[in-house]
Amino acid sequence: MEYSRRKFISTGALAVSALALHANGNPYRKKASSLRIGIIGTGSRGTGLTKMLSAFDQVEVVACCDIQPDPLKRAVALTGNKAKMYTDYRKLLEDKTIDAVVIATPLYLHYPMSIDALDAGKHVYLEKSLAYDIPQTLELTRRVRHSGLVFLVGFQYRYFALYHKAKEIIANNWLGKITHFECQYNRNSNWRFPVNDPKMERIVNWRMYREYCGGPLSELCAHQLDAVHFLTGHLPVKVVGSGGINYWKDGRETYDHIRTIYDYPDGVQASVTSVLSNAYNGYCIRILGDKATLEIQRDTAFLFAESVNNKQGTVDGVTGATLLARTQGEAEELRFKEPGEKLPDPTILALQDFVRCIAERRTPQSNAETAYGTSIAIHLGNLAAETETAQRWKPEYNI
């Protein structure tokens, strides 16, 4: 029996077992002892991860590390002040009783800390994106591949049911032939934290400086690039871009806006942009097919069917012109959960996958192999904007 489009988008089954992992229940079952985790980097993200992990059964956050005392103390307090404090992550890694580490530090530290953690025999949960530049990305991916350890990269939307539903719809051809993705991640914010000591400016506001990160493309749009790769199953072949600082003229080095266009196989293009001076539509991914458009927002999505019966007449003296300028049908909300159902935060699902993968010795859904292409795409996009030249995927990136 052939289902109608409406019935499909409201009741279609999700075939991904990890999406059944809810916040209820024990995410890690190990009779002998708990999984002992150390947190490296206790800023806002690291503190949030500490809080989530501290609520897991059979998981103990036993150590926290940061060079700033105040956030370090706040994170340790979330463990009931049981976690040991470190200011040198290498000392934390020397503790042989620690099974795994969470690395939630600025991008430029991802590679050295991950390498050191792997060398110390620790499983790693690394916040996105993978590494600071392309050579580091390739080398870290190779090292993970031969480590025998669990390595999860924090692209948590790979665990969100909404994106699996979108992938299902694409596979069932409800959008038709897809030619474009339009991705944006906008904010109206200077992205700056207050600093009491001028010596701490570059440490606290590391996102403003090129030696520490890749700006909006690596810190915001990374999620959307990874979503395009997840939904299409492809990596880019070429990218052009333009960026600059035209609003927040406060001494920053990273862009306050960037616009990039990525070419993918089969004639697919993805525009990926971020503006830090206007938050209209904030986070959005539009997938354009010749049958319909799917618009993914933060935690919901809408399907717009293409109109195929537009009336024609005379418009502005042109005979045979389309009378109806709007070609889309009415918005139809995409249902990817049961009415009233509360799904866990995707980060909780990612953390659950991490601890389960350690127990079961398997590879996470979001791992170095899936993340390395997104990391390279970020660097190519920034390089295209900086050099004002098209950048292409090179054969040596195919590892």
Coordinates of C-alpha atoms in Angstrom, one line a residue:
M1 CA 0.0 0.0 0.0
E2 CA 1.4 3.4 -1.0
Y3 CA 1.3 6.0 1.8
S4 CA 0.3 9.6 1.2
R5 CA 3.0 12.2 1.7
R6 CA 1.1 13.7 4.6
K7 CA 0.8 10.3 6.3
F8 CA 4.5 9.6 5.7
I9 CA 5.8 12.8 7.2
S10 CA 3.6 12.4 10.2
T11 CA 4.1 8.7 11.0
G12 CA 7.2 7.5 9.1
A13 CA 9.4 5.2 11.3
L14 CA 12.9 6.1 12.3
A15 CA 15.2 3.2 11.7
V16 CA 18.1 4.4 13.8
S17 CA 18.5 2.5 17.0
A18 CA 20.5 5.3 18.8
L19 CA 17.4 7.5 18.6
A20 CA 15.8 5.2 21.1
L21 CA 18.3 6.2 23.7
H22 CA 16.5 8.4 26.1
A23 CA 17.6 10.2 29.1
N24 CA 15.8 7.6 31.3
G25 CA 17.7 4.5 32.3
N26 CA 21.3 3.7 32.9
P27 CA 23.5 4.9 30.0
Y28 CA 26.5 2.8 31.1
R29 CA 26.4 -0.6 32.7
K30 CA 29.6 -1.9 34.1
K31 CA 29.2 -4.1 37.2
A32 CA 32.7 -3.9 38.5
S33 CA 33.1 -0.1 38.7
S34 CA 32.0 3.2 37.3
L35 CA 33.4 4.8 34.2
R36 CA 35.9 7.4 35.4
I37 CA 35.9 10.6 33.3
G38 CA 38.1 13.7 33.4
I39 CA 37.0 17.0 32.0
I40 CA 39.6 19.1 30.2
G41 CA 38.3 22.7 29.8
T42 CA 35.6 24.0 32.1
G43 CA 34.2 27.0 30.3
S44 CA 30.5 27.2 29.6
R45 CA 30.5 24.1 27.4
G46 CA 32.7 22.1 29.6
T47 CA 30.7 23.0 32.6
G48 CA 27.5 21.9 30.9
L49 CA 29.0 18.6 29.9
T50 CA 30.2 18.1 33.5
K51 CA 26.6 18.7 34.8
M52 CA 25.2 16.2 32.3
L53 CA 27.7 13.5 33.0
S54 CA 27.4 13.9 36.7
A55 CA 23.8 12.9 36.4
F56 CA 24.6 9.6 34.7
D57 CA 24.4 6.4 36.6
Q58 CA 27.7 4.4 36.8
V59 CA 29.7 7.4 35.5
E60 CA 32.0 9.4 37.8
V61 CA 33.5 12.8 36.9
V62 CA 36.7 12.4 38.9
A63 CA 38.9 15.2 37.6
C64 CA 38.5 18.7 36.1
C65 CA 41.2 20.8 34.5
D66 CA 41.3 24.5 33.5
I67 CA 43.8 27.3 33.7
Q68 CA 41.1 29.7 35.0
P69 CA 40.3 29.1 38.7
D70 CA 36.7 30.3 38.8
P71 CA 35.2 28.1 36.1
L72 CA 37.3 25.2 37.4
K73 CA 35.8 25.6 40.9
R74 CA 32.3 25.9 39.4
A75 CA 32.7 22.6 37.5
V76 CA 34.1 20.8 40.5
A77 CA 31.2 22.0 42.6
L78 CA 28.9 20.1 40.2
T79 CA 30.6 16.9 41.2
G80 CA 29.8 17.5 44.8
N81 CA 33.4 18.8 45.1
K82 CA 34.6 15.2 44.6
A83 CA 36.6 15.8 41.4
K84 CA 40.2 16.5 41.7
M85 CA 41.4 19.9 40.3
Y86 CA 44.1 20.3 37.7
T87 CA 45.6 23.3 36.0
D88 CA 47.8 21.1 33.7
Y89 CA 45.9 18.6 31.5
R90 CA 49.0 16.5 31.2
K91 CA 48.9 15.8 34.9
L92 CA 45.3 14.7 34.6
L93 CA 46.3 12.3 31.8
E94 CA 48.9 10.7 34.0
D95 CA 46.2 9.4 36.3
K96 CA 45.9 5.8 35.2
T97 CA 42.6 5.3 37.0
I98 CA 40.9 7.7 34.6
D99 CA 39.2 5.8 31.7
A100 CA 38.2 8.7 29.4
V101 CA 38.4 12.4 29.0
V102 CA 36.1 15.1 27.6
I103 CA 38.0 17.9 25.8
A104 CA 36.0 21.1 25.6
T105 CA 38.8 23.6 25.0
P106 CA 39.4 26.2 22.2
L107 CA 40.0 24.7 18.7
Y108 CA 43.7 25.3 18.6
L109 CA 44.1 22.9 21.6
H110 CA 42.1 20.0 20.1
Y111 CA 44.9 18.3 18.3
P112 CA 47.6 18.3 20.9
M113 CA 45.3 17.4 23.7
S114 CA 43.7 14.6 21.7
I115 CA 47.0 13.2 20.7
D116 CA 48.2 13.3 24.3
A117 CA 45.0 11.6 25.5
L118 CA 45.3 8.8 22.9
D119 CA 48.9 8.3 23.9
A120 CA 47.8 8.0 27.5
G121 CA 45.3 5.3 26.5
K122 CA 42.2 7.5 27.2
H123 CA 38.9 7.3 25.3
V124 CA 38.1 10.8 24.1
Y125 CA 34.9 12.9 23.7
L126 CA 36.1 15.9 21.7
E127 CA 34.0 19.0 21.2
K128 CA 33.6 20.1 17.5
S129 CA 35.4 20.7 15.3
L130 CA 38.1 18.2 14.9
A131 CA 41.3 20.2 14.6
Y132 CA 42.8 23.7 13.9
D133 CA 44.1 23.0 10.4
I134 CA 44.1 20.4 7.6
P135 CA 47.4 18.7 8.5
Q136 CA 46.3 18.3 12.1
T137 CA 42.9 17.0 10.9
L138 CA 44.5 14.3 8.7
E139 CA 47.0 13.3 11.3
L140 CA 44.5 13.1 14.2
T141 CA 42.2 11.0 12.0
R142 CA 44.9 8.5 11.3
R143 CA 46.0 8.3 14.9
V144 CA 42.4 7.6 16.0
R145 CA 42.0 5.0 13.4
H146 CA 45.0 3.0 14.8
S147 CA 44.4 3.7 18.5
G148 CA 41.8 1.1 19.3
L149 CA 40.1 3.7 21.5
V150 CA 36.6 5.3 21.4
F151 CA 36.8 8.8 19.9
L152 CA 33.5 10.8 19.6
V153 CA 33.4 14.3 18.1
G154 CA 30.6 16.6 19.4
F155 CA 28.5 17.0 16.3
Q156 CA 25.4 16.2 18.4
Y157 CA 22.9 16.8 15.6
R158 CA 23.8 13.5 14.2
Y159 CA 22.0 12.1 17.3
F160 CA 18.9 14.3 16.8
A161 CA 15.8 12.6 15.5
L162 CA 14.9 15.6 13.4
Y163 CA 17.9 15.1 11.2
H164 CA 17.3 11.4 10.8
K165 CA 13.7 12.2 9.8
A166 CA 15.1 14.6 7.2
K167 CA 17.4 12.0 5.9
E168 CA 14.6 9.5 5.6
I169 CA 12.4 12.0 3.7
I170 CA 15.3 12.7 1.2
A171 CA 15.8 9.0 0.7
N172 CA 12.1 8.6 -0.1
N173 CA 12.3 11.4 -2.7
W174 CA 9.6 13.6 -1.2
L175 CA 11.8 16.6 -2.0
G176 CA 12.5 15.4 -5.6
K177 CA 15.9 16.3 -7.1
I178 CA 17.8 18.3 -4.6
T179 CA 20.1 21.0 -6.0
H180 CA 20.6 23.4 -3.2
F181 CA 21.1 23.7 0.6
E182 CA 20.8 27.2 2.2
C183 CA 22.4 27.2 5.6
Q184 CA 22.7 30.1 8.0
Y185 CA 23.7 30.6 11.6
N186 CA 23.2 34.2 12.6
R187 CA 23.5 36.0 15.9
N188 CA 23.2 39.6 17.0
S189 CA 26.1 39.6 19.5
N190 CA 29.7 40.7 19.7
W191 CA 30.5 37.2 21.0
R192 CA 32.7 38.8 23.7
F193 CA 33.1 37.9 27.4
P194 CA 34.1 40.6 30.0
V195 CA 37.8 40.5 31.0
N196 CA 39.0 41.9 34.3
D197 CA 42.7 41.3 33.5
P198 CA 43.9 42.5 30.1
K199 CA 46.4 39.7 30.1
M200 CA 43.5 37.3 29.9
E201 CA 41.9 38.9 26.8
R202 CA 43.1 36.4 24.2
I203 CA 42.5 33.5 26.6
V204 CA 38.9 34.4 27.5
N205 CA 37.9 35.8 24.0
W206 CA 39.8 33.2 22.0
R207 CA 37.0 33.2 19.3
M208 CA 38.1 36.7 18.3
Y209 CA 41.7 35.6 17.3
R210 CA 42.8 33.6 14.3
E211 CA 45.6 31.8 16.1
Y212 CA 42.9 30.1 18.2
C213 CA 40.0 29.3 16.0
G214 CA 38.4 29.7 12.6
G215 CA 35.7 32.3 13.5
P216 CA 32.0 31.8 12.8
L217 CA 32.6 29.1 10.2
S218 CA 34.3 26.8 12.8
E219 CA 32.4 27.8 15.8
L220 CA 28.8 28.1 14.4
C221 CA 28.5 26.9 10.9
A222 CA 30.4 23.7 11.6
H223 CA 27.2 22.1 12.7
Q224 CA 25.4 22.9 9.4
L225 CA 28.3 21.8 7.3
D226 CA 28.3 18.5 9.1
A227 CA 24.5 18.2 8.6
V228 CA 24.9 18.7 4.9
H229 CA 27.5 15.9 4.8
F230 CA 25.3 13.7 7.0
L231 CA 22.2 14.3 4.8
T232 CA 23.9 13.9 1.4
G233 CA 26.6 11.4 2.2
H234 CA 29.1 13.5 0.2
L235 CA 32.0 15.9 0.9
P236 CA 32.6 19.1 -1.1
V237 CA 34.6 19.3 -4.2
K238 CA 35.0 23.1 -4.3
V239 CA 34.3 26.2 -2.3
V240 CA 34.3 30.0 -2.8
G241 CA 33.8 32.5 -0.1
S242 CA 33.8 36.1 1.2
G243 CA 34.1 37.4 4.7
G244 CA 35.3 40.3 6.7
I245 CA 34.7 42.6 9.7
N246 CA 32.1 45.3 8.9
Y247 CA 30.3 45.8 12.2
W248 CA 32.2 44.7 15.3
K249 CA 35.3 46.9 14.8
D250 CA 36.7 46.1 18.3
G251 CA 40.1 44.7 17.5
R252 CA 39.0 41.2 16.6
E253 CA 40.8 39.2 13.9
T254 CA 38.2 36.6 13.0
Y255 CA 35.3 37.6 10.7
D256 CA 32.0 39.0 12.0
H257 CA 30.4 37.7 8.8
I258 CA 31.2 35.1 6.2
R259 CA 29.4 33.7 3.1
T260 CA 30.5 30.6 1.4
I261 CA 29.3 28.4 -1.4
Y262 CA 30.3 24.7 -1.5
D263 CA 29.9 22.5 -4.6
Y264 CA 29.1 18.9 -4.0
P265 CA 28.8 15.9 -6.4
D266 CA 25.7 15.6 -8.6
G267 CA 25.3 19.3 -9.1
V268 CA 24.4 20.1 -5.5
Q269 CA 25.4 23.5 -4.0
A270 CA 25.3 24.6 -0.3
S271 CA 25.5 28.2 0.7
V272 CA 26.8 28.4 4.3
T273 CA 26.7 31.8 6.0
S274 CA 27.0 33.5 9.4
V275 CA 26.3 37.1 10.4
L276 CA 27.0 38.3 13.9
S277 CA 25.1 41.6 13.6
N278 CA 21.6 40.3 12.9
A279 CA 19.8 37.3 14.3
Y280 CA 16.9 37.1 11.9
N281 CA 16.0 33.4 11.4
G282 CA 19.0 32.6 13.5
Y283 CA 19.6 28.9 12.8
C284 CA 18.2 27.6 9.6
I285 CA 18.8 25.0 6.9
R286 CA 16.7 25.0 3.8
I287 CA 16.9 22.0 1.5
L288 CA 15.6 22.8 -2.0
G289 CA 14.2 20.1 -4.3
D290 CA 12.1 20.4 -7.4
K291 CA 9.1 18.8 -5.6
A292 CA 9.4 20.5 -2.2
T293 CA 11.5 22.5 0.2
L294 CA 12.4 21.3 3.7
E295 CA 13.2 24.1 6.2
I296 CA 15.0 22.9 9.3
Q297 CA 14.9 25.2 12.3
R298 CA 16.5 24.7 15.7
D299 CA 14.1 22.0 16.9
T300 CA 11.4 21.8 14.3
A301 CA 11.0 21.7 10.5
F302 CA 8.5 22.5 7.8
L303 CA 7.8 21.1 4.4
F304 CA 6.7 23.4 1.5
A305 CA 5.4 21.6 -1.6
E306 CA 6.2 23.2 -4.9
S307 CA 3.1 24.5 -6.7
V308 CA 2.6 22.9 -10.1
N309 CA -0.7 24.5 -11.2
N310 CA 0.1 28.2 -11.3
K311 CA -2.3 30.2 -13.4
Q312 CA -0.9 32.4 -16.2
G313 CA -2.1 35.7 -17.5
T314 CA -0.8 39.2 -18.3
V315 CA 1.5 40.7 -15.7
D316 CA 3.2 44.1 -16.3
G317 CA 2.4 43.8 -20.0
V318 CA 3.9 40.3 -20.3
T319 CA 1.5 37.7 -21.7
G320 CA 1.8 34.2 -20.3
A321 CA 3.5 35.3 -17.1
T322 CA 2.7 33.5 -13.9
L323 CA 0.0 35.3 -11.9
L324 CA 1.0 33.8 -8.6
A325 CA 4.5 34.9 -7.5
R326 CA 4.6 32.5 -4.6
T327 CA 5.4 29.0 -5.8
Q328 CA 5.4 27.2 -2.5
G329 CA 2.4 25.5 -0.8
E330 CA 1.4 26.1 2.7
A331 CA 3.9 25.1 5.5
E332 CA 3.3 21.6 6.7
E333 CA 5.1 20.8 10.0
L334 CA 7.3 17.8 9.9
R335 CA 6.5 15.4 12.7
F336 CA 9.5 13.5 14.0
K337 CA 8.2 12.6 17.5
E338 CA 4.9 11.7 19.2
P339 CA 2.6 14.5 20.3
G340 CA 3.7 15.7 23.8
E341 CA 6.9 13.6 23.6
K342 CA 9.9 15.2 25.1
L343 CA 13.2 14.2 23.5
P344 CA 16.5 14.4 25.3
D345 CA 19.0 17.1 24.5
P346 CA 21.1 15.8 21.5
T347 CA 24.2 16.3 23.6
I348 CA 22.9 13.9 26.2
L349 CA 22.3 11.3 23.4
A350 CA 25.9 11.9 22.2
L351 CA 27.3 11.4 25.7
Q352 CA 25.2 8.3 26.1
D353 CA 26.6 7.0 22.9
F354 CA 30.1 7.7 24.1
V355 CA 29.8 5.8 27.3
R356 CA 28.0 2.9 25.7
C357 CA 30.6 2.7 22.9
I358 CA 33.3 2.4 25.6
A359 CA 31.4 -0.4 27.3
E360 CA 30.6 -2.2 24.0
R361 CA 33.9 -1.4 22.2
R362 CA 32.2 0.1 19.1
T363 CA 32.5 3.2 17.0
P364 CA 30.3 6.3 17.8
Q365 CA 27.9 7.7 15.3
S366 CA 29.9 10.9 15.3
N367 CA 33.5 10.0 15.1
A368 CA 36.8 11.1 13.6
E369 CA 36.0 9.5 10.3
T370 CA 32.7 11.4 9.9
A371 CA 34.1 14.6 11.3
Y372 CA 37.3 15.0 9.4
G373 CA 35.6 16.0 6.2
T374 CA 33.7 18.8 8.0
S375 CA 36.9 20.0 9.5
I376 CA 38.6 20.2 6.1
A377 CA 35.6 21.9 4.6
I378 CA 35.8 24.6 7.3
H379 CA 39.4 25.3 6.6
L380 CA 38.8 25.4 2.8
G381 CA 36.0 27.9 3.3
N382 CA 38.1 30.2 5.4
L383 CA 41.0 29.9 3.0
A384 CA 38.7 30.7 0.1
A385 CA 37.5 33.9 1.9
E386 CA 41.0 34.9 2.9
T387 CA 42.6 34.4 -0.5
E388 CA 39.6 35.3 -2.6
T389 CA 40.2 32.2 -4.6
A390 CA 38.3 29.0 -5.2
Q391 CA 39.6 26.1 -3.1
R392 CA 39.3 22.5 -4.1
W393 CA 39.3 19.2 -2.3
K394 CA 42.6 17.6 -3.0
P395 CA 43.3 13.8 -3.5
E396 CA 45.5 13.7 -0.5
Y397 CA 42.5 14.6 1.7
N398 CA 41.0 11.2 0.9
I399 CA 42.4 9.1 3.7

